Tab-separated table of C-alpha atoms in Angstrom:
chain	number	residue	atom	x	y	z
A	1	UNK	CA	23.236	1.685	-28.228
A	2	UNK	CA	25.967	1.353	-24.892
A	3	UNK	CA	28.121	4.254	-24.435
A	4	UNK	CA	32.024	3.134	-25.098
A	5	UNK	CA	34.578	5.335	-23.901
A	6	UNK	CA	36.137	8.065	-26.367
A	7	UNK	CA	39.218	6.801	-28.568
A	8	UNK	CA	42.126	9.447	-28.599
A	9	UNK	CA	42.817	11.986	-25.799
A	10	UNK	CA	39.649	13.029	-23.304
A	11	UNK	CA	39.378	15.989	-21.709
A	12	UNK	CA	40.477	14.063	-18.696
A	13	UNK	CA	39.205	13.393	-15.322
A	14	UNK	CA	38.274	16.677	-13.781
A	15	UNK	CA	40.896	17.908	-11.082
A	16	UNK	CA	38.543	21.029	-10.562
A	17	UNK	CA	35.460	19.437	-9.748
A	18	UNK	CA	33.924	21.080	-6.704
A	19	UNK	CA	32.014	20.670	-3.361
A	20	UNK	CA	28.623	22.645	-3.269
A	21	UNK	CA	27.017	23.483	-0.364
A	22	UNK	CA	23.417	25.466	0.123
A	23	UNK	CA	22.761	26.783	3.375
A	24	UNK	CA	19.157	27.920	4.304
A	25	UNK	CA	18.230	29.155	0.898
A	26	UNK	CA	14.851	30.946	0.861
A	27	UNK	CA	13.301	32.957	-1.982
A	28	UNK	CA	10.083	34.081	-2.782
A	29	UNK	CA	8.954	35.221	-6.265
A	30	UNK	CA	5.875	37.114	-6.529
A	31	UNK	CA	4.951	36.837	-3.328
A	32	UNK	CA	4.908	33.109	-3.217
A	33	UNK	CA	7.624	31.139	-1.581
A	34	UNK	CA	9.573	28.994	-3.940
A	35	UNK	CA	12.454	27.692	-1.848
A	36	UNK	CA	11.993	27.632	2.034
A	37	UNK	CA	15.171	27.188	3.898
A	38	UNK	CA	16.951	24.534	1.115
A	39	UNK	CA	19.722	22.960	2.379
A	40	UNK	CA	22.274	20.667	1.207
A	41	UNK	CA	26.082	19.679	0.928
A	42	UNK	CA	27.484	17.779	-2.167
A	43	UNK	CA	30.650	16.443	-2.316
A	44	UNK	CA	33.362	17.137	-5.054
A	45	UNK	CA	32.738	14.435	-8.229
A	46	UNK	CA	29.374	13.697	-6.746
A	47	UNK	CA	26.384	12.978	-8.788
A	48	UNK	CA	23.040	14.336	-7.096
A	49	UNK	CA	19.799	14.820	-8.641
A	50	UNK	CA	16.803	17.260	-7.519
A	51	UNK	CA	13.505	15.171	-7.758
A	52	UNK	CA	9.938	15.945	-7.086
A	53	UNK	CA	6.945	17.206	-8.623
A	54	UNK	CA	6.026	20.337	-10.892
A	55	UNK	CA	6.408	23.327	-8.010
A	56	UNK	CA	8.585	21.643	-5.667
A	57	UNK	CA	11.404	23.880	-6.129
A	58	UNK	CA	13.624	21.720	-7.527
A	59	UNK	CA	14.604	23.938	-10.780
A	60	UNK	CA	14.562	27.105	-8.647
A	61	UNK	CA	17.043	25.309	-6.459
A	62	UNK	CA	19.160	24.597	-9.531
A	63	UNK	CA	18.376	28.206	-11.088
A	64	UNK	CA	19.606	29.883	-7.440
A	65	UNK	CA	23.081	27.806	-8.331
A	66	UNK	CA	23.364	28.878	-11.441
A	67	UNK	CA	22.823	32.377	-10.573
A	68	UNK	CA	19.960	33.091	-12.098
A	69	UNK	CA	17.526	33.626	-8.962
A	70	UNK	CA	19.575	35.270	-6.337
A	71	UNK	CA	18.194	34.049	-2.589
A	72	UNK	CA	16.791	36.354	-0.306
A	73	UNK	CA	18.550	34.695	2.230
A	74	UNK	CA	21.248	31.885	2.744
A	75	UNK	CA	24.385	31.027	1.122
A	76	UNK	CA	25.715	29.042	-1.687
A	77	UNK	CA	29.112	28.083	-1.820
A	78	UNK	CA	31.167	26.209	-4.396
A	79	UNK	CA	34.663	24.982	-3.140
A	80	UNK	CA	35.644	27.581	-0.881
A	81	UNK	CA	34.069	30.395	-3.097
A	82	UNK	CA	30.935	32.281	-1.715
A	83	UNK	CA	28.570	32.759	-5.125
A	84	UNK	CA	25.459	33.404	-3.570
A	85	UNK	CA	25.079	36.696	-5.309
A	86	UNK	CA	27.616	36.510	-8.275
A	87	UNK	CA	25.701	36.954	-11.550
A	88	UNK	CA	25.469	33.732	-14.154
A	89	UNK	CA	28.632	33.322	-16.250
A	90	UNK	CA	32.185	32.637	-16.091
A	91	UNK	CA	32.861	33.578	-12.474
A	92	UNK	CA	30.725	30.844	-11.489
A	93	UNK	CA	32.577	28.177	-13.286
A	94	UNK	CA	29.525	26.120	-14.002
A	95	UNK	CA	28.608	24.362	-17.288
A	96	UNK	CA	24.587	24.288	-17.817
A	97	UNK	CA	22.419	21.939	-19.968
A	98	UNK	CA	19.296	23.011	-20.218
A	99	UNK	CA	15.922	20.972	-21.197
A	100	UNK	CA	15.668	22.761	-24.621
A	101	UNK	CA	19.388	22.489	-25.074
A	102	UNK	CA	19.544	26.261	-26.266
A	103	UNK	CA	22.015	25.503	-29.144
A	104	UNK	CA	22.759	28.440	-31.725
A	105	UNK	CA	20.854	27.537	-34.754
A	106	UNK	CA	23.224	29.470	-37.095
A	107	UNK	CA	26.343	27.592	-35.562
A	108	UNK	CA	27.586	24.431	-36.654
A	109	UNK	CA	28.149	21.753	-33.891
A	110	UNK	CA	31.496	22.692	-33.601
A	111	UNK	CA	30.847	26.571	-33.515
A	112	UNK	CA	28.287	25.730	-30.486
A	113	UNK	CA	30.514	23.559	-28.885
A	114	UNK	CA	33.533	26.566	-29.390
A	115	UNK	CA	31.373	29.449	-27.891
A	116	UNK	CA	32.100	29.044	-24.535
A	117	UNK	CA	35.944	29.214	-25.213
A	118	UNK	CA	35.683	32.057	-27.588
A	119	UNK	CA	33.981	34.259	-24.945
A	120	UNK	CA	36.867	33.173	-22.700
A	121	UNK	CA	39.442	34.692	-24.982
A	122	UNK	CA	41.213	31.363	-25.872
A	123	UNK	CA	43.373	31.046	-28.499
A	124	UNK	CA	42.259	29.219	-32.038
A	125	UNK	CA	44.281	26.346	-31.719
A	126	UNK	CA	43.610	26.029	-28.298
A	127	UNK	CA	39.948	26.189	-29.073
A	128	UNK	CA	40.202	23.411	-31.946
A	129	UNK	CA	42.158	21.067	-29.865
A	130	UNK	CA	39.495	21.585	-27.188
A	131	UNK	CA	36.616	21.120	-29.593
A	132	UNK	CA	38.077	18.010	-31.253
A	133	UNK	CA	38.230	16.286	-27.916
A	134	UNK	CA	34.853	17.233	-26.616
A	135	UNK	CA	33.511	16.026	-29.865
A	136	UNK	CA	35.096	12.452	-29.378
A	137	UNK	CA	34.104	12.434	-25.549
A	138	UNK	CA	30.372	12.342	-26.814
A	139	UNK	CA	31.066	10.582	-29.954
A	140	UNK	CA	30.030	13.224	-32.528
A	141	UNK	CA	33.423	13.455	-34.324
A	142	UNK	CA	31.768	13.176	-37.725
A	143	UNK	CA	29.394	15.929	-37.259
A	144	UNK	CA	31.179	19.031	-36.351
A	145	UNK	CA	29.902	20.750	-39.465
A	146	UNK	CA	26.543	19.958	-38.981
A	147	UNK	CA	23.823	22.727	-37.849
A	148	UNK	CA	21.636	22.025	-34.974
A	149	UNK	CA	18.276	21.131	-37.269
A	150	UNK	CA	19.996	18.702	-38.958
A	151	UNK	CA	20.413	16.460	-35.393
A	152	UNK	CA	18.680	14.044	-33.815
A	153	UNK	CA	17.354	14.888	-30.540
A	154	UNK	CA	20.090	12.433	-28.901
A	155	UNK	CA	22.686	14.260	-30.886
A	156	UNK	CA	21.543	17.723	-30.029
A	157	UNK	CA	21.809	16.501	-26.353
A	158	UNK	CA	25.419	15.499	-26.815
A	159	UNK	CA	26.389	18.721	-28.722
A	160	UNK	CA	24.857	20.540	-25.072
A	161	UNK	CA	26.682	18.393	-23.079
A	162	UNK	CA	29.898	18.657	-25.107
A	163	UNK	CA	29.492	22.642	-24.713
A	164	UNK	CA	28.869	22.504	-21.052
A	165	UNK	CA	31.953	20.494	-20.301
A	166	UNK	CA	34.395	21.486	-23.036
A	167	UNK	CA	35.875	24.858	-20.881
A	168	UNK	CA	36.008	21.687	-17.740
A	169	UNK	CA	33.667	23.624	-15.300
A	170	UNK	CA	33.608	22.957	-11.586
A	171	UNK	CA	30.069	22.064	-11.525
A	172	UNK	CA	27.572	20.868	-14.465
A	173	UNK	CA	24.049	21.652	-13.957
A	174	UNK	CA	21.391	20.077	-15.802
A	175	UNK	CA	17.665	20.908	-16.013
A	176	UNK	CA	15.531	18.171	-17.437
A	177	UNK	CA	17.975	17.276	-20.306
A	178	UNK	CA	15.689	14.717	-21.611
A	179	UNK	CA	12.545	15.738	-21.089
A	180	UNK	CA	11.717	16.103	-24.915
A	181	UNK	CA	13.430	12.563	-25.668
A	182	UNK	CA	11.382	9.487	-26.585
A	183	UNK	CA	11.176	6.646	-24.110
A	184	UNK	CA	13.832	4.546	-25.871
A	185	UNK	CA	16.436	7.388	-26.552
A	186	UNK	CA	16.417	8.355	-22.873
A	187	UNK	CA	17.211	4.962	-21.908
A	188	UNK	CA	20.143	4.876	-23.911
A	189	UNK	CA	21.306	8.241	-22.928
A	190	UNK	CA	20.674	7.845	-19.273
A	191	UNK	CA	23.616	4.880	-19.277
A	192	UNK	CA	25.626	7.569	-21.351
A	193	UNK	CA	25.151	10.355	-19.032
A	194	UNK	CA	26.078	8.160	-16.061
A	195	UNK	CA	29.413	6.787	-17.478
A	196	UNK	CA	30.626	9.984	-18.931
A	197	UNK	CA	30.214	11.818	-15.539
A	198	UNK	CA	32.000	8.706	-13.782
A	199	UNK	CA	34.513	9.145	-16.762
A	200	UNK	CA	35.118	12.915	-16.268
A	201	UNK	CA	34.715	13.137	-12.629
A	202	UNK	CA	32.647	15.649	-12.454
A	203	UNK	CA	30.437	17.408	-9.797
A	204	UNK	CA	26.524	17.040	-11.152
A	205	UNK	CA	23.466	18.485	-9.995
A	206	UNK	CA	20.517	17.039	-12.352
A	207	UNK	CA	16.751	18.151	-12.338
A	208	UNK	CA	14.470	15.333	-12.856
A	209	UNK	CA	10.671	14.402	-12.277
A	210	UNK	CA	11.528	11.234	-13.332
A	211	UNK	CA	12.236	8.778	-10.642
A	212	UNK	CA	13.789	6.130	-12.607
A	213	UNK	CA	16.034	8.775	-14.100
A	214	UNK	CA	16.756	9.808	-10.445
A	215	UNK	CA	17.578	5.764	-9.491
A	216	UNK	CA	19.784	5.132	-12.363
A	217	UNK	CA	21.823	8.447	-12.385
A	218	UNK	CA	22.234	9.491	-9.088
A	219	UNK	CA	24.535	9.110	-5.888
A	220	UNK	CA	22.527	10.954	-3.901
A	221	UNK	CA	18.660	12.042	-4.552
A	222	UNK	CA	17.341	15.268	-2.545
A	223	UNK	CA	13.579	14.740	-2.820
A	224	UNK	CA	11.782	18.203	-2.528
A	225	UNK	CA	8.163	19.261	-2.001
A	226	UNK	CA	6.675	22.718	-1.614
A	227	UNK	CA	10.225	24.157	-1.756
A	228	UNK	CA	11.915	21.949	0.842
A	229	UNK	CA	14.293	18.816	1.100
A	230	UNK	CA	11.981	16.075	1.900
A	231	UNK	CA	14.449	13.724	2.170
A	232	UNK	CA	18.344	13.591	0.898
A	233	UNK	CA	19.739	10.108	1.015
A	234	UNK	CA	21.182	7.229	-1.622
A	235	UNK	CA	18.188	6.363	-4.346
A	236	UNK	CA	18.420	2.830	-2.421
A	237	UNK	CA	17.891	4.667	1.357
A	238	UNK	CA	14.810	6.672	0.189
A	239	UNK	CA	13.270	3.817	-1.542
A	240	UNK	CA	13.905	1.088	1.250
A	241	UNK	CA	13.572	3.656	4.075
A	242	UNK	CA	11.488	6.562	3.047
A	243	UNK	CA	10.886	8.934	6.105
A	244	UNK	CA	7.661	10.372	5.038
A	245	UNK	CA	4.227	9.021	3.490
A	246	UNK	CA	5.301	11.640	0.574
A	247	UNK	CA	8.549	9.968	0.095
A	248	UNK	CA	7.058	6.477	0.032
A	249	UNK	CA	4.571	7.326	-2.574
A	250	UNK	CA	6.747	9.497	-5.005
A	251	UNK	CA	9.619	6.685	-5.220
A	252	UNK	CA	8.187	3.547	-6.498
A	253	UNK	CA	5.368	2.077	-6.131
A	254	UNK	CA	3.600	1.636	-2.430
A	255	UNK	CA	1.419	-0.401	-0.465
A	256	UNK	CA	0.613	1.769	2.523
A	257	UNK	CA	-1.407	0.272	5.695
A	258	UNK	CA	-2.439	2.397	8.583
A	259	UNK	CA	-1.891	0.961	12.224
A	260	UNK	CA	-0.695	1.458	15.527
A	261	UNK	CA	2.701	0.109	16.634
A	262	UNK	CA	3.317	-1.441	19.949
A	263	UNK	CA	6.844	-1.227	20.838
A	264	UNK	CA	6.986	-3.539	23.588
A	265	UNK	CA	5.649	-6.163	21.750
A	266	UNK	CA	7.217	-5.455	18.529
A	267	UNK	CA	4.100	-5.709	16.347
A	268	UNK	CA	1.735	-3.568	14.408
A	269	UNK	CA	-2.076	-3.357	15.045
A	270	UNK	CA	-3.751	-2.774	11.643
A	271	UNK	CA	-6.445	0.188	12.361
A	272	UNK	CA	-8.935	-0.947	9.687
A	273	UNK	CA	-9.253	-4.677	11.300
A	274	UNK	CA	-7.539	-4.849	14.708
A	275	UNK	CA	-5.490	-7.630	13.160
A	276	UNK	CA	-1.659	-7.772	14.530
A	277	UNK	CA	1.302	-8.375	12.455
A	278	UNK	CA	4.853	-8.691	13.232
A	279	UNK	CA	6.713	-5.474	12.464
A	280	UNK	CA	9.844	-3.372	13.600
A	281	UNK	CA	10.578	0.032	13.901
A	282	UNK	CA	13.589	1.427	12.108
A	283	UNK	CA	16.774	1.835	13.943
A	284	UNK	CA	17.656	5.446	14.336
A	285	UNK	CA	14.654	6.917	13.948
A	286	UNK	CA	11.903	8.007	16.717
A	287	UNK	CA	9.560	5.610	17.603
A	288	UNK	CA	5.752	6.868	17.913
A	289	UNK	CA	2.390	5.068	17.919
A	290	UNK	CA	0.612	5.489	15.031
A	291	UNK	CA	2.077	4.726	11.805
A	292	UNK	CA	1.700	3.575	8.174
A	293	UNK	CA	3.447	0.427	6.969
A	294	UNK	CA	4.976	0.365	3.588
A	295	UNK	CA	5.209	-2.825	1.703
A	296	UNK	CA	6.746	-2.595	-1.625
A	297	UNK	CA	4.644	-4.552	-4.691
A	298	UNK	CA	7.730	-6.997	-5.064
A	299	UNK	CA	8.075	-7.556	-1.454
A	300	UNK	CA	4.844	-9.500	-1.219
A	301	UNK	CA	3.963	-13.059	-2.763
A	302	UNK	CA	0.344	-14.426	-3.634
A	303	UNK	CA	-0.403	-18.012	-4.058
A	304	UNK	CA	-3.486	-20.177	-4.677
A	305	UNK	CA	-5.346	-20.689	-1.301
A	306	UNK	CA	-4.756	-24.508	-1.508
A	307	UNK	CA	-0.883	-24.193	-1.605
A	308	UNK	CA	1.633	-24.126	1.131
A	309	UNK	CA	3.450	-20.997	1.519
A	310	UNK	CA	7.417	-21.404	1.588
A	311	UNK	CA	9.218	-19.076	4.044
A	312	UNK	CA	12.453	-17.091	2.430
A	313	UNK	CA	14.600	-18.823	5.043
A	314	UNK	CA	14.174	-21.462	7.401
A	315	UNK	CA	15.008	-19.136	10.203
A	316	UNK	CA	12.081	-16.302	9.233
A	317	UNK	CA	8.467	-16.995	8.802
A	318	UNK	CA	6.403	-14.945	6.690
A	319	UNK	CA	3.227	-13.302	7.460
A	320	UNK	CA	0.332	-14.834	5.673
A	321	UNK	CA	-3.037	-13.740	5.159
A	322	UNK	CA	-6.093	-14.765	3.070
A	323	UNK	CA	-7.280	-12.634	0.064
A	324	UNK	CA	-9.301	-12.308	-2.941
A	325	UNK	CA	-7.444	-11.642	-6.499
A	326	UNK	CA	-9.300	-8.742	-8.111
A	327	UNK	CA	-7.077	-8.475	-11.344
A	328	UNK	CA	-3.901	-10.089	-12.926
A	329	UNK	CA	-2.117	-8.111	-15.538
A	330	UNK	CA	0.525	-9.487	-17.575
A	331	UNK	CA	3.469	-6.786	-17.701
A	332	UNK	CA	5.715	-8.549	-19.910
A	333	UNK	CA	8.821	-9.308	-17.221
A	334	UNK	CA	6.454	-9.544	-14.566
A	335	UNK	CA	2.791	-10.071	-13.422
A	336	UNK	CA	1.078	-7.514	-11.451
A	337	UNK	CA	-1.876	-8.513	-9.175
A	338	UNK	CA	-4.222	-6.595	-7.257
A	339	UNK	CA	-5.797	-8.445	-4.148
A	340	UNK	CA	-8.352	-7.349	-1.541
A	341	UNK	CA	-7.171	-8.364	1.923
A	342	UNK	CA	-9.929	-8.342	4.452
A	343	UNK	CA	-7.751	-8.413	7.260
A	344	UNK	CA	-5.821	-5.466	6.425
A	345	UNK	CA	-8.999	-3.662	5.282
A	346	UNK	CA	-7.436	-2.569	1.679
A	347	UNK	CA	-6.244	-3.792	-1.535
A	348	UNK	CA	-2.509	-4.843	-2.089
A	349	UNK	CA	-0.419	-4.307	-5.351
A	350	UNK	CA	1.906	-7.724	-5.774
A	351	UNK	CA	4.283	-7.555	-8.600
A	352	UNK	CA	6.056	-11.249	-9.352
A	353	UNK	CA	8.522	-12.166	-11.873
A	354	UNK	CA	6.690	-13.734	-14.616
A	355	UNK	CA	8.454	-16.885	-15.461
A	356	UNK	CA	7.491	-20.193	-17.625
A	357	UNK	CA	6.470	-21.769	-14.428
A	358	UNK	CA	4.145	-18.945	-13.480
A	359	UNK	CA	0.853	-20.328	-11.704
A	360	UNK	CA	-2.027	-18.542	-13.842
A	361	UNK	CA	-4.433	-16.818	-11.445
A	362	UNK	CA	-7.643	-15.720	-12.444
A	363	UNK	CA	-9.781	-12.730	-10.581
A	364	UNK	CA	-11.986	-13.784	-7.815
A	365	UNK	CA	-9.884	-16.954	-6.835
A	366	UNK	CA	-8.747	-17.195	-3.203
A	367	UNK	CA	-5.651	-16.795	-2.654
A	368	UNK	CA	-2.863	-16.124	0.149
A	369	UNK	CA	-0.793	-12.979	0.254
A	370	UNK	CA	2.599	-13.132	2.147
A	371	UNK	CA	5.835	-10.901	2.946
A	372	UNK	CA	8.763	-11.113	5.298
A	373	UNK	CA	8.015	-8.674	8.333
A	374	UNK	CA	11.514	-7.366	7.276
A	375	UNK	CA	10.398	-5.937	4.166
A	376	UNK	CA	7.654	-4.099	6.407
A	377	UNK	CA	9.035	-0.342	6.415
A	378	UNK	CA	7.065	1.814	9.381
A	379	UNK	CA	6.599	5.529	8.718
A	380	UNK	CA	5.317	7.588	11.902
A	381	UNK	CA	2.435	9.596	11.404
A	382	UNK	CA	2.551	11.358	14.689
A	383	UNK	CA	4.882	14.315	15.322
A	384	UNK	CA	7.224	13.918	18.198
A	385	UNK	CA	5.910	16.051	21.361
């Protein structure tokens, strides 16, 4: 079910969304560093996702912004206000959606949404108007009198969203809000959250370990590891041009080939075999010798060894190598192949669209694997001196 813009008067596109800045945030809990110099700028109205494995520091970063964790050092500003040491609550002017939604079970949907307005001392008439508009915004108009126990998981999430948005906070924080939902419902609600955020123009900081959520929802992603930001960029930038091996492996599937880059020759020598292949160092990044070449599975192609390989364009030849097909798996929309490439000294995963004309290739067959050299992304494994 696709999201439809609400009918009636919406809460309105936010004029209060604020920029958020974290500068050198450090925090140690129980003798263990959980945040180690987190620095990031978030623009007003931007959707930023904190992405990373368990223990990477993403939730601790969110809790520091919310005020549940006070940093040992560093500074957090929202707009022009220093909120570093403010307690959580109305002074921070932030809406929060937790993973378990934290709805009051004894209150109705309308009562839950009204709660932040009541604690702010708003009049009953003002509260009713705001709650009605919030219900329309998240499409729950007919469920105002229900208790949370009688709602589905997706409906509970919408109530939590409405409660977080009803007082029009300058920043909306979301901590793994879809962690408890099934795959199909997640897919529906990801689109709803994205379009809702675009409609209201809120500044959103969103925490997830799910790379697909991060790719779909975000303007920018802060990829975290060991309490630090590994890379902070658009989803496309991190996917296509990761700056570290960790980033290459965490976001998307990856083939990594170890080698030595020769800047003068514009090529890379494969470490396992000594094979020389065309490659170019990413512009704007430091150039060092030892490297890993990232090749995404969808950027490689295989064909029967007897077939001629057609370049992507007349002006750009492909790099082509002989290989042995080890495995072929039908994935519905695509075929997934695993091939062993002797000249690379490793196996590659290859993903191709499974169309009606897809050639059936069986394991053990000799094949060609090819790619456009421009799709080979080099990542240094040396430290600059």
